[in-house]
Amino acid sequence: VSKGIAATSDAIGQPRTATARKRLVLFGAGSLGSAFLQALAATPSAGQLVGLVTGHHGHLVVRDGMEPDQASEQLLGAGSERSEGPPDINAILDEAAPDILVECIPQNVRSGEPALSILRAAVDRGIHVVTANKTPIAMGYRDLCYRGSKTGATIRFEATLLDGLPLFAWMAAAGRGPVRRVRGVFNGTSSLVLESVESGSTRSRGLARAQAMGIAEFDPVLDLDGWDSAAKTALVANVWMSGSLRVIDVVRTGCDTLKDSRIIEAAKAGQRVRLISEIERGADGRVRASVEPGFLLPGDPLYALHGGLGGISVETDAGLHFSLLQHASGLDEAAKAMVLDCQAIAEGAPQA
Ligand SMILES: NC(=O)c1ccc[n+]([C@@H]2O[C@H](COP(=O)([O-])OP(=O)(O)OC[C@H]3O[C@@H](n4cnc5c(N)ncnc54)[C@H](OP(=O)(O)O)[C@@H]3O)[C@@H](O)[C@H]2O)c1
């Protein structure tokens, strides 16, 4: 059900001034989408919300713009009509005429769909995209960039990995040369579950904590079996290391393979267990990647990570070796990363 409201001012069809705010359409109004709307309300310069799209709760287009912190209520409020079918992307983009499509719908680790098609539809129209969804970037990064090079659209995705660290922009600006090896802890939910066992509590308490924080995937198997980490690992391999990995190409072992007794024993010995991602480009040029529970020893830069915090260690061909660690993570950080991506686009930042 479209609840589009016709524009009454000069928002559509009139030449925009250089200072006009970018028009945003948001796909996904769940945990992260809602946090994004709050963050956008606090940062109006990042853009003007003109559309809100969900999977099963209809969509709303207000071409003159709407208040981000009231948009969900407007769409989902009592008495609103509900559409059951999938949203018609092209019709919504025609109606809303956005400059930026912001996407945070559930990830599909097998195909990246329907997010990948949504991003392609936008980029092919010259609409910039900001996404928090890993798999479409893991699977479609080069294709999306190619399409964007034809239409002028840019693709930004800082919220996909270690939210709170502007990782991709930083790496692009650092001019660090080819990346040879990457190690990281990329999934907060599995870290909270493993830490819960380390501290003598249960896995289910750790998972409940992650769910209460809004950082668990809709299906927590994606977190605990390493799928979410594998999607992020494939993304890093493909974006930084010219890999061509699908998510299923990442060798994956979940948290459940490690017994509680082994985790507690490791904790007593001063070690930490985390789901560790590793990516390496071999001498044959092939990029190989894995995700598995591993033991972190004091002295390892990743050992410093507590709770759901993540981090990454990078080695380059030029011999650089550095680590970046989160000091805060969660919905608010991911939402801020998306707002910063919108701001970067509004400021005319090139493809990172
Ligand atoms: N939560 C986090 O901390 C976090 C951090 C970084 C990245 N992410 C990523 O962000 C994405 C969303 O996570 P979340 O926790 O916000 O999920 P969520 O709470 O399950 O919300 C998903 C939202 O997407 C909507 N949706 C589903 N299919 C859609 C479609 N085809 N078109 C438009 N909207 C659609 C849903 O609408 P209906 O309810 O009507 O179906 C819902 O509003 C995931 O890809 C996740 O990996 C999340």
CSV table of C-alpha atoms and ligand atoms in Angstrom, one decimal:
chain,number,residue,atom,x,y,z
A,1,VAL,CA,0.0,0.0,0.0
A,2,SER,CA,1.5,3.3,-1.0
A,3,LYS,CA,0.5,6.1,1.2
A,4,GLY,CA,2.2,8.6,-1.0
A,5,ILE,CA,1.2,12.2,-0.6
A,6,ALA,CA,1.6,14.5,-3.6
A,7,ALA,CA,4.2,17.2,-3.3
A,8,THR,CA,2.8,20.7,-2.8
A,9,SER,CA,6.0,22.7,-2.9
A,10,ASP,CA,9.0,22.9,-5.2
A,11,ALA,CA,10.6,19.7,-3.9
A,12,ILE,CA,9.9,17.9,-7.1
A,13,GLY,CA,10.5,19.0,-10.7
A,14,GLN,CA,12.3,22.2,-9.8
A,15,PRO,CA,16.1,22.7,-10.1
A,16,ARG,CA,17.7,22.1,-6.7
A,17,THR,CA,20.2,24.6,-5.3
A,18,ALA,CA,23.6,23.4,-4.4
A,19,THR,CA,22.8,23.6,-0.7
A,20,ALA,CA,19.5,21.6,-1.0
A,21,ARG,CA,19.4,18.7,1.4
A,22,LYS,CA,19.7,15.3,-0.2
A,23,ARG,CA,16.5,13.4,-0.4
A,24,LEU,CA,16.6,10.0,1.4
A,25,VAL,CA,14.5,6.9,1.1
A,26,LEU,CA,15.0,4.3,3.8
A,27,PHE,CA,14.4,0.6,3.1
A,28,GLY,CA,14.1,-1.2,6.5
A,29,ALA,CA,12.5,0.1,9.7
A,30,GLY,CA,13.5,-2.5,12.2
A,31,SER,CA,16.1,-2.2,15.0
A,32,LEU,CA,18.7,-0.5,12.9
A,33,GLY,CA,16.3,1.4,10.6
A,34,SER,CA,14.6,2.9,13.7
A,35,ALA,CA,18.0,3.9,15.2
A,36,PHE,CA,19.0,5.5,11.9
A,37,LEU,CA,15.8,7.6,11.9
A,38,GLN,CA,16.6,8.8,15.4
A,39,ALA,CA,20.2,9.6,14.3
A,40,LEU,CA,19.0,11.4,11.2
A,41,ALA,CA,16.6,13.5,13.3
A,42,ALA,CA,19.6,14.7,15.3
A,43,THR,CA,21.6,15.4,12.1
A,44,PRO,CA,19.3,17.2,9.6
A,45,SER,CA,22.2,18.1,7.3
A,46,ALA,CA,22.6,14.4,6.4
A,47,GLY,CA,19.4,14.5,4.4
A,48,GLN,CA,15.7,14.9,4.2
A,49,LEU,CA,13.6,11.8,4.6
A,50,VAL,CA,11.1,11.4,1.8
A,51,GLY,CA,10.3,7.7,1.9
A,52,LEU,CA,10.2,4.8,4.3
A,53,VAL,CA,9.8,1.2,3.1
A,54,THR,CA,9.3,-2.0,4.9
A,55,GLY,CA,8.9,-5.6,3.9
A,56,HIS,CA,5.4,-6.4,5.3
A,57,HIS,CA,4.1,-3.1,6.8
A,58,GLY,CA,3.7,-1.0,3.7
A,59,HIS,CA,5.6,2.1,2.7
A,60,LEU,CA,5.2,5.8,2.9
A,61,VAL,CA,6.4,8.5,0.5
A,62,VAL,CA,6.0,12.1,1.5
A,63,ARG,CA,7.6,14.1,-1.3
A,64,ASP,CA,7.9,17.3,0.7
A,65,GLY,CA,9.8,15.4,3.5
A,66,MET,CA,8.8,14.0,6.9
A,67,GLU,CA,10.1,14.2,10.4
A,68,PRO,CA,12.4,11.1,10.7
A,69,ASP,CA,11.6,10.5,14.3
A,70,GLN,CA,7.8,10.4,13.5
A,71,ALA,CA,8.0,8.5,10.2
A,72,SER,CA,7.6,5.0,11.7
A,73,GLU,CA,4.6,6.0,13.7
A,74,GLN,CA,3.1,7.7,10.7
A,75,LEU,CA,3.6,4.4,8.7
A,76,LEU,CA,2.9,1.8,11.4
A,77,GLY,CA,0.4,3.8,13.6
A,78,ALA,CA,-3.0,2.5,14.5
A,79,GLY,CA,-5.4,2.4,11.6
A,80,SER,CA,-2.7,2.3,9.0
A,81,GLU,CA,-3.3,0.0,6.0
A,82,ARG,CA,-0.9,-2.9,5.6
A,83,SER,CA,0.5,-4.4,2.4
A,84,GLU,CA,1.5,-8.1,2.4
A,85,GLY,CA,3.4,-8.2,-0.9
A,86,PRO,CA,7.0,-7.1,-1.5
A,87,PRO,CA,7.4,-3.4,-2.2
A,88,ASP,CA,7.6,-2.3,-5.9
A,89,ILE,CA,11.1,-0.8,-5.8
A,90,ASN,CA,10.9,1.1,-9.1
A,91,ALA,CA,7.5,2.6,-8.4
A,92,ILE,CA,8.7,3.8,-5.0
A,93,LEU,CA,11.9,5.3,-6.6
A,94,ASP,CA,9.7,7.0,-9.2
A,95,GLU,CA,7.4,8.4,-6.6
A,96,ALA,CA,10.0,9.5,-4.1
A,97,ALA,CA,12.8,10.7,-6.5
A,98,PRO,CA,15.5,10.2,-3.9
A,99,ASP,CA,19.2,11.2,-4.1
A,100,ILE,CA,20.2,8.5,-1.7
A,101,LEU,CA,18.7,5.1,-0.9
A,102,VAL,CA,19.6,3.9,2.6
A,103,GLU,CA,19.1,0.2,3.0
A,104,CYS,CA,19.0,-1.9,6.2
A,105,ILE,CA,16.9,-5.0,5.5
A,106,PRO,CA,17.6,-8.5,6.7
A,107,GLN,CA,20.7,-10.1,5.2
A,108,ASN,CA,20.4,-13.2,2.9
A,109,VAL,CA,23.8,-14.9,3.1
A,110,ARG,CA,23.1,-17.1,0.1
A,111,SER,CA,22.2,-14.6,-2.6
A,112,GLY,CA,22.2,-11.1,-1.0
A,113,GLU,CA,18.7,-10.7,-2.3
A,114,PRO,CA,16.4,-8.8,-2.4
A,115,ALA,CA,18.9,-6.2,-1.1
A,116,LEU,CA,21.2,-6.6,-4.1
A,117,SER,CA,18.4,-5.9,-6.6
A,118,ILE,CA,17.3,-2.9,-4.6
A,119,LEU,CA,20.8,-1.5,-4.6
A,120,ARG,CA,21.3,-2.2,-8.3
A,121,ALA,CA,18.0,-0.5,-9.2
A,122,ALA,CA,19.1,2.6,-7.3
A,123,VAL,CA,22.6,2.7,-8.6
A,124,ASP,CA,21.4,2.2,-12.2
A,125,ARG,CA,19.3,5.4,-11.8
A,126,GLY,CA,22.2,7.4,-10.4
A,127,ILE,CA,20.9,7.2,-6.9
A,128,HIS,CA,23.7,6.9,-4.3
A,129,VAL,CA,23.4,4.0,-1.8
A,130,VAL,CA,24.2,3.6,1.8
A,131,THR,CA,23.8,0.1,3.2
A,132,ALA,CA,24.4,-1.8,6.5
A,133,ASN,CA,23.8,-5.1,4.7
A,134,LYS,CA,27.0,-7.2,4.2
A,135,THR,CA,26.1,-9.8,1.7
A,136,PRO,CA,25.0,-7.5,-1.2
A,137,ILE,CA,28.3,-5.7,-0.8
A,138,ALA,CA,30.3,-9.0,-0.4
A,139,MET,CA,28.6,-10.4,-3.6
A,140,GLY,CA,28.1,-7.3,-5.6
A,141,TYR,CA,30.7,-4.7,-4.7
A,142,ARG,CA,32.6,-4.6,-8.0
A,143,ASP,CA,29.4,-4.8,-10.1
A,144,LEU,CA,27.8,-2.0,-8.1
A,145,CYS,CA,30.9,0.2,-8.5
A,146,TYR,CA,31.0,-0.5,-12.2
A,147,ARG,CA,27.3,0.5,-12.6
A,148,GLY,CA,27.9,3.5,-10.4
A,149,SER,CA,30.8,4.6,-12.6
A,150,LYS,CA,28.3,4.8,-15.5
A,151,THR,CA,25.6,6.7,-13.6
A,152,GLY,CA,27.6,8.8,-11.0
A,153,ALA,CA,26.2,6.9,-8.0
A,154,THR,CA,28.5,6.0,-5.1
A,155,ILE,CA,28.2,3.1,-2.7
A,156,ARG,CA,29.0,3.5,1.0
A,157,PHE,CA,28.8,0.8,3.6
A,158,GLU,CA,30.6,1.7,6.8
A,159,ALA,CA,27.9,0.2,9.0
A,160,THR,CA,28.5,-3.3,7.5
A,161,LEU,CA,31.7,-3.9,9.5
A,162,LEU,CA,32.8,-2.7,12.9
A,163,ASP,CA,30.4,0.1,13.2
A,164,GLY,CA,31.9,3.1,14.9
A,165,LEU,CA,35.2,2.8,12.9
A,166,PRO,CA,35.1,4.6,9.5
A,167,LEU,CA,37.1,1.7,8.2
A,168,PHE,CA,36.6,1.8,4.5
A,169,ALA,CA,37.0,5.6,4.1
A,170,TRP,CA,40.1,5.4,6.4
A,171,MET,CA,41.7,2.6,4.4
A,172,ALA,CA,41.0,4.4,1.1
A,173,ALA,CA,42.5,7.6,2.5
A,174,ALA,CA,45.5,5.8,4.0
A,175,GLY,CA,46.8,4.7,0.6
A,176,ARG,CA,48.0,1.6,2.3
A,177,GLY,CA,48.7,-0.5,-0.8
A,178,PRO,CA,47.6,-4.1,-1.4
A,179,VAL,CA,46.4,-5.9,1.7
A,180,ARG,CA,48.0,-9.4,2.3
A,181,ARG,CA,46.4,-10.6,5.4
A,182,VAL,CA,43.5,-9.7,7.7
A,183,ARG,CA,42.4,-11.1,11.1
A,184,GLY,CA,39.4,-9.9,13.0
A,185,VAL,CA,36.6,-10.4,15.4
A,186,PHE,CA,33.6,-9.2,13.5
A,187,ASN,CA,30.4,-10.5,15.2
A,188,GLY,CA,29.3,-9.0,18.5
A,189,THR,CA,26.6,-11.5,19.4
A,190,SER,CA,28.9,-14.5,19.2
A,191,SER,CA,31.4,-12.6,21.4
A,192,LEU,CA,28.8,-11.9,24.0
A,193,VAL,CA,27.7,-15.5,24.0
A,194,LEU,CA,31.3,-16.8,24.4
A,195,GLU,CA,32.1,-14.2,27.0
A,196,SER,CA,29.0,-15.3,29.0
A,197,VAL,CA,30.4,-18.8,29.1
A,198,GLU,CA,33.9,-17.5,30.1
A,199,SER,CA,32.4,-15.7,33.0
A,200,GLY,CA,30.5,-18.9,34.3
A,201,SER,CA,27.1,-18.0,32.9
A,202,THR,CA,25.2,-19.5,30.0
A,203,ARG,CA,25.1,-19.1,26.2
A,204,SER,CA,21.4,-18.2,26.3
A,205,ARG,CA,22.1,-15.4,28.8
A,206,GLY,CA,24.7,-14.0,26.4
A,207,LEU,CA,22.4,-14.3,23.5
A,208,ALA,CA,19.6,-12.6,25.4
A,209,ARG,CA,21.9,-9.7,26.1
A,210,ALA,CA,22.8,-9.3,22.4
A,211,GLN,CA,19.1,-9.4,21.5
A,212,ALA,CA,18.2,-6.8,24.2
A,213,MET,CA,20.9,-4.6,22.7
A,214,GLY,CA,19.4,-5.0,19.2
A,215,ILE,CA,22.6,-6.3,17.7
A,216,ALA,CA,21.6,-10.0,17.1
A,217,GLU,CA,20.5,-11.0,13.7
A,218,PHE,CA,16.8,-11.8,13.2
A,219,ASP,CA,17.9,-15.4,13.1
A,220,PRO,CA,20.7,-15.8,15.7
A,221,VAL,CA,22.0,-18.9,13.9
A,222,LEU,CA,23.5,-16.4,11.5
A,223,ASP,CA,25.6,-15.0,14.3
A,224,LEU,CA,26.4,-18.2,16.2
A,225,ASP,CA,27.2,-20.5,13.2
A,226,GLY,CA,29.5,-17.8,11.8
A,227,TRP,CA,27.4,-16.8,8.8
A,228,ASP,CA,27.4,-13.1,9.7
A,229,SER,CA,31.1,-13.2,10.2
A,230,ALA,CA,31.5,-15.1,7.0
A,231,ALA,CA,29.6,-12.4,5.1
A,232,LYS,CA,31.8,-9.7,6.6
A,233,THR,CA,34.9,-11.8,5.8
A,234,ALA,CA,33.9,-12.2,2.2
A,235,LEU,CA,33.2,-8.5,2.0
A,236,VAL,CA,36.7,-7.6,3.2
A,237,ALA,CA,38.3,-10.2,0.9
A,238,ASN,CA,36.4,-8.8,-2.1
A,239,VAL,CA,36.6,-5.1,-1.4
A,240,TRP,CA,40.3,-4.9,-0.2
A,241,MET,CA,42.0,-8.0,-1.6
A,242,SER,CA,40.4,-8.4,-5.0
A,243,GLY,CA,38.8,-11.7,-3.9
A,244,SER,CA,35.8,-13.2,-5.6
A,245,LEU,CA,34.4,-15.1,-2.6
A,246,ARG,CA,30.8,-16.0,-2.1
A,247,VAL,CA,29.8,-16.2,1.6
A,248,ILE,CA,29.7,-20.0,1.3
A,249,ASP,CA,33.3,-20.0,0.0
A,250,VAL,CA,34.5,-18.9,3.5
A,251,VAL,CA,35.5,-21.9,5.5
A,252,ARG,CA,33.2,-21.7,8.5
A,253,THR,CA,33.0,-23.3,11.9
A,254,GLY,CA,30.4,-22.1,14.4
A,255,CYS,CA,30.6,-21.4,18.2
A,256,ASP,CA,28.7,-24.6,19.0
A,257,THR,CA,31.7,-26.8,18.1
A,258,LEU,CA,33.5,-25.7,21.2
A,259,LYS,CA,32.3,-27.2,24.5
A,260,ASP,CA,31.6,-24.9,27.5
A,261,SER,CA,34.2,-26.8,29.5
A,262,ARG,CA,36.9,-25.9,26.9
A,263,ILE,CA,36.0,-22.2,26.9
A,264,ILE,CA,36.1,-22.1,30.8
A,265,GLU,CA,39.4,-23.9,30.8
A,266,ALA,CA,40.8,-21.4,28.3
A,267,ALA,CA,39.5,-18.5,30.4
A,268,LYS,CA,41.2,-19.9,33.5
A,269,ALA,CA,44.5,-20.1,31.5
A,270,GLY,CA,44.1,-16.3,30.7
A,271,GLN,CA,42.9,-16.8,27.2
A,272,ARG,CA,39.7,-15.5,25.4
A,273,VAL,CA,37.7,-17.4,22.9
A,274,ARG,CA,36.2,-15.5,20.0
A,275,LEU,CA,34.9,-16.2,16.5
A,276,ILE,CA,37.9,-15.2,14.5
A,277,SER,CA,37.9,-14.3,10.8
A,278,GLU,CA,41.1,-14.8,8.8
A,279,ILE,CA,41.8,-13.8,5.2
A,280,GLU,CA,45.0,-14.4,3.4
A,281,ARG,CA,46.3,-13.9,-0.2
A,282,GLY,CA,48.6,-16.7,-0.9
A,283,ALA,CA,51.7,-16.8,-3.1
A,284,ASP,CA,49.5,-18.1,-5.9
A,285,GLY,CA,47.4,-14.9,-5.6
A,286,ARG,CA,44.4,-16.8,-4.4
A,287,VAL,CA,42.4,-15.3,-1.5
A,288,ARG,CA,41.4,-17.8,1.2
A,289,ALA,CA,39.1,-17.0,4.1
A,290,SER,CA,37.9,-18.7,7.2
A,291,VAL,CA,35.8,-18.1,10.3
A,292,GLU,CA,36.3,-20.3,13.4
A,293,PRO,CA,36.4,-20.1,17.2
A,294,GLY,CA,40.0,-19.3,18.2
A,295,PHE,CA,42.0,-18.7,21.4
A,296,LEU,CA,43.3,-15.2,21.9
A,297,LEU,CA,46.4,-14.9,24.1
A,298,PRO,CA,47.5,-11.8,26.0
A,299,GLY,CA,49.7,-9.7,23.6
A,300,ASP,CA,47.4,-10.4,20.7
A,301,PRO,CA,45.9,-7.0,19.7
A,302,LEU,CA,42.4,-8.6,19.5
A,303,TYR,CA,42.8,-9.9,23.1
A,304,ALA,CA,41.8,-6.4,24.4
A,305,LEU,CA,38.3,-6.8,23.0
A,306,HIS,CA,35.6,-7.1,25.7
A,307,GLY,CA,31.9,-7.7,25.4
A,308,GLY,CA,30.5,-7.3,21.9
A,309,LEU,CA,33.4,-5.2,20.7
A,310,GLY,CA,35.2,-6.1,17.6
A,311,GLY,CA,38.5,-5.3,15.9
A,312,ILE,CA,40.7,-5.9,12.9
A,313,SER,CA,44.4,-6.4,12.2
A,314,VAL,CA,45.7,-5.7,8.8
A,315,GLU,CA,49.0,-6.6,7.1
A,316,THR,CA,49.9,-5.1,3.8
A,317,ASP,CA,52.4,-6.1,1.0
A,318,ALA,CA,54.4,-3.1,1.9
A,319,GLY,CA,55.0,-4.5,5.4
A,320,LEU,CA,52.6,-2.3,7.3
A,321,HIS,CA,50.8,-4.1,10.2
A,322,PHE,CA,48.2,-2.3,12.2
A,323,SER,CA,45.1,-3.0,14.3
A,324,LEU,CA,41.9,-1.0,14.8
A,325,LEU,CA,39.7,-1.8,17.7
A,326,GLN,CA,36.1,-0.6,18.6
A,327,HIS,CA,35.7,1.3,21.8
A,328,ALA,CA,31.9,1.3,21.4
A,329,SER,CA,29.6,-0.7,19.3
A,330,GLY,CA,25.9,-1.3,18.8
A,331,LEU,CA,22.8,0.0,17.1
A,332,ASP,CA,23.6,3.7,17.8
A,333,GLU,CA,27.1,3.4,16.3
A,334,ALA,CA,25.8,1.5,13.3
A,335,ALA,CA,23.1,4.2,12.8
A,336,LYS,CA,25.7,7.0,13.2
A,337,ALA,CA,27.9,5.3,10.6
A,338,MET,CA,25.0,5.3,8.1
A,339,VAL,CA,24.3,9.0,8.9
A,340,LEU,CA,28.0,9.8,8.3
A,341,ASP,CA,27.8,8.0,5.0
A,342,CYS,CA,24.9,10.1,4.0
A,343,GLN,CA,26.8,13.2,5.0
A,344,ALA,CA,29.8,12.2,3.0
A,345,ILE,CA,27.6,11.8,0.0
A,346,ALA,CA,26.0,15.2,0.7
A,347,GLU,CA,29.5,16.7,0.8
A,348,GLY,CA,30.3,15.1,-2.6
A,349,ALA,CA,32.8,12.5,-1.3
A,350,PRO,CA,34.0,10.2,-4.1
A,351,GLN,CA,33.7,6.4,-4.1
A,352,ALA,CA,36.0,5.2,-1.3
B,1,LIG,N1,21.2,-4.5,14.3
B,1,LIG,C1,22.4,-4.1,14.2
B,1,LIG,O1,23.1,-3.8,15.2
B,1,LIG,C2,23.1,-4.0,12.8
B,1,LIG,C3,24.4,-3.4,12.7
B,1,LIG,C4,25.0,-3.4,11.5
B,1,LIG,C5,24.3,-3.9,10.4
B,1,LIG,N2,23.1,-4.5,10.5
B,1,LIG,C6,22.4,-5.0,9.3
B,1,LIG,O2,21.2,-4.2,9.1
B,1,LIG,C7,20.2,-5.0,8.5
B,1,LIG,C8,18.9,-4.8,9.3
B,1,LIG,O3,19.1,-5.3,10.7
B,1,LIG,P1,18.0,-5.1,11.8
B,1,LIG,O4,18.5,-5.6,13.0
B,1,LIG,O5,17.5,-3.7,11.7
B,1,LIG,O6,16.8,-6.0,11.2
B,1,LIG,P2,15.3,-6.1,11.6
B,1,LIG,O7,15.1,-5.5,12.9
B,1,LIG,O8,14.8,-7.5,11.3
B,1,LIG,O9,14.5,-5.1,10.5
B,1,LIG,C9,14.4,-5.4,9.2
B,1,LIG,C10,13.6,-4.4,8.5
B,1,LIG,O10,13.6,-4.6,7.1
B,1,LIG,C11,12.3,-4.6,6.5
B,1,LIG,N3,12.3,-5.3,5.3
B,1,LIG,C12,12.4,-6.7,5.1
B,1,LIG,N4,12.4,-7.0,3.8
B,1,LIG,C13,12.3,-5.8,3.1
B,1,LIG,C14,12.2,-5.5,1.8
B,1,LIG,N5,12.2,-6.4,0.8
B,1,LIG,N6,12.1,-4.2,1.4
B,1,LIG,C15,12.0,-3.2,2.4
B,1,LIG,N7,12.1,-3.5,3.7
B,1,LIG,C16,12.2,-4.8,4.1
B,1,LIG,C17,11.5,-5.2,7.6
B,1,LIG,O11,10.1,-4.9,7.4
B,1,LIG,P3,9.0,-5.9,7.9
B,1,LIG,O12,9.1,-6.0,9.3
B,1,LIG,O13,7.7,-5.2,7.5
B,1,LIG,O14,9.2,-7.2,7.1
B,1,LIG,C18,12.1,-4.4,8.8
B,1,LIG,O15,11.5,-3.1,8.9
B,1,LIG,C19,20.7,-6.4,8.4
B,1,LIG,O16,21.2,-6.7,7.1
B,1,LIG,C20,21.8,-6.4,9.5
B,1,LIG,O17,22.8,-7.4,9.2
B,1,LIG,C21,22.4,-4.6,11.7
